Coordinates of C-alpha atoms in Angstrom, one line a residue:
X271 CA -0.4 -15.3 3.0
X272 CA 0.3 -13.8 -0.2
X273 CA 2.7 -10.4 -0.1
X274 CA 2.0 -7.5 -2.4
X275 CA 4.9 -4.8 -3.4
X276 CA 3.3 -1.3 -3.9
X277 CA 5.6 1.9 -5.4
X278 CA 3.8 5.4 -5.2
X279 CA 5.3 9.1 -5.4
X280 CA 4.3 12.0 -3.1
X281 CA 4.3 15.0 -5.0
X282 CA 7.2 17.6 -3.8
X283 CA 7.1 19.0 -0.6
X284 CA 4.0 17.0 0.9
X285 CA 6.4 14.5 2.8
X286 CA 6.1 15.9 6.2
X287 CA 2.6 15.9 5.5
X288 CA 2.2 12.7 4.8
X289 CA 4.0 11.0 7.7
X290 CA 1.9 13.1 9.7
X291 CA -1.3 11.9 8.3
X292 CA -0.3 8.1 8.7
X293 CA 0.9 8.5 12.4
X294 CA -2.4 7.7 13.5
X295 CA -5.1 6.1 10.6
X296 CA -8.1 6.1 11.5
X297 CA -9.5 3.1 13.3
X298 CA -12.6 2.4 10.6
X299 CA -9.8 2.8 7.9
X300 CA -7.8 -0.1 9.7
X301 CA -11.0 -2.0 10.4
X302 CA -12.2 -1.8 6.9
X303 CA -8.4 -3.0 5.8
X304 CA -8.9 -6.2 8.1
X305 CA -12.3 -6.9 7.1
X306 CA -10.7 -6.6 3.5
X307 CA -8.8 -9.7 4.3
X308 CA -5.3 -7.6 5.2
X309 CA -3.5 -8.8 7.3
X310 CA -0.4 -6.1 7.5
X311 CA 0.3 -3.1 5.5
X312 CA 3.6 -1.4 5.6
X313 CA 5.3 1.8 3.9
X314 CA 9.1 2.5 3.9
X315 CA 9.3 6.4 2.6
X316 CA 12.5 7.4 0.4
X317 CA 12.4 10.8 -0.3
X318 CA 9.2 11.1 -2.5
X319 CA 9.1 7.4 -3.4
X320 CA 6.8 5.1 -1.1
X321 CA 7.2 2.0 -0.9
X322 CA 4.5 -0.8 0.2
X323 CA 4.3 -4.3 1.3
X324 CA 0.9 -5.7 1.4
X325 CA -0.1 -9.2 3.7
X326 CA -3.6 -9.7 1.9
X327 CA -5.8 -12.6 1.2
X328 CA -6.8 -11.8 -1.8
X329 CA -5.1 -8.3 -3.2
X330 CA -8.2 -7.7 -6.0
X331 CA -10.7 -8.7 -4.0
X332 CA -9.4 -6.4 -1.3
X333 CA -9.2 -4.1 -3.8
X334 CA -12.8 -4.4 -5.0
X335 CA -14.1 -4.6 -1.8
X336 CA -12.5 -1.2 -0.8
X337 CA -13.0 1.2 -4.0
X338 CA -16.8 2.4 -3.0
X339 CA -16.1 2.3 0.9
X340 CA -17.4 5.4 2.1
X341 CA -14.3 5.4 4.9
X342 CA -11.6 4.0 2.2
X343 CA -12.7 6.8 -0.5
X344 CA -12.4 9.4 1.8
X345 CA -8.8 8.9 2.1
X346 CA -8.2 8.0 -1.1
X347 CA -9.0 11.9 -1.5
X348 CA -7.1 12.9 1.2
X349 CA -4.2 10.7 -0.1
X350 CA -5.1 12.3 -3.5
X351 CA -3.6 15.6 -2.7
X352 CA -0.1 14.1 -1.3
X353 CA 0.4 11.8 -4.0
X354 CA 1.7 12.8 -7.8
X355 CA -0.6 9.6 -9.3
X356 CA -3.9 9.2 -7.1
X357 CA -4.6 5.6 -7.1
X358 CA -7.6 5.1 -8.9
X359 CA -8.5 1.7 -7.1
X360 CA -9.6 -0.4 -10.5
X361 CA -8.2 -3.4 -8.9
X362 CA -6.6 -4.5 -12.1
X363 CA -3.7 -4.3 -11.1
X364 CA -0.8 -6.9 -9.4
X365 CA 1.7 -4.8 -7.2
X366 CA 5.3 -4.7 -8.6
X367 CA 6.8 -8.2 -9.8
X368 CA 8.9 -10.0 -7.8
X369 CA 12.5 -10.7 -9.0
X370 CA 14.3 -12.2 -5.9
X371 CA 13.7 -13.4 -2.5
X372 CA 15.8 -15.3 -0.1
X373 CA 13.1 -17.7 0.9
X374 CA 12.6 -19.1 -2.2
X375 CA 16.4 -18.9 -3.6
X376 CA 17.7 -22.7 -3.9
X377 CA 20.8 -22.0 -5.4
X378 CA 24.1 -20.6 -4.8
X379 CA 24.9 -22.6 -1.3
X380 CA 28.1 -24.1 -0.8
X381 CA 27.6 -28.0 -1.0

């Protein structure tokens, strides 16, 4: 299953905030994710910086299929006044490119 890399920023001082928000999602959020075609969805927080990794399907379509949700654009807005760059859910775009990964490395070994 494909794996997306997402990078957002919270703006300062909303951190507590928004660990707070995602210890419990609400269950029509995490069904309309699954129905999406995702599979997992996990964010590492660094300070401010967020980072994602996405198990989807099919990222755009998941994306598509999302932006009018009536349960997926009401926390958009919440997320809206944690983040510095709401995300505006076009779908156009590809997650953060991909420059290494172990798995697919086939050099470097010892023969």
């Amino acid at each position: 299953m494909p794996r997306i890399a997402l990078h957002t920023r919270l703006k300062p001082g909303s951190e507590r905030e928004y660990d707070e928000v995602h210890a419990n999602i609400p269950a029509d959020l995490a069904a309309a994710l699954r129905a999406a075609g995702v599979r997992d969805w996990s964010i590492w927080r660094d300070g401010r910086d967020l980072f994602h990794l996405v198990e989807v399907e099919d990222y755009q379509r998941m994306r598509h299929e999302l932006r009018d949700h009536p349960v997926n654009v009401a926390w958009q807005a919440r997320m809206a006044a944690l983040l510095d760059v709401p995300d505006d859910y076009s779908g156009t775009d590809s997650g953060l490119s991909l420059v290494w990964a172990l798995s697919s490395d086939r050099g470097g070994a010892d023969t």
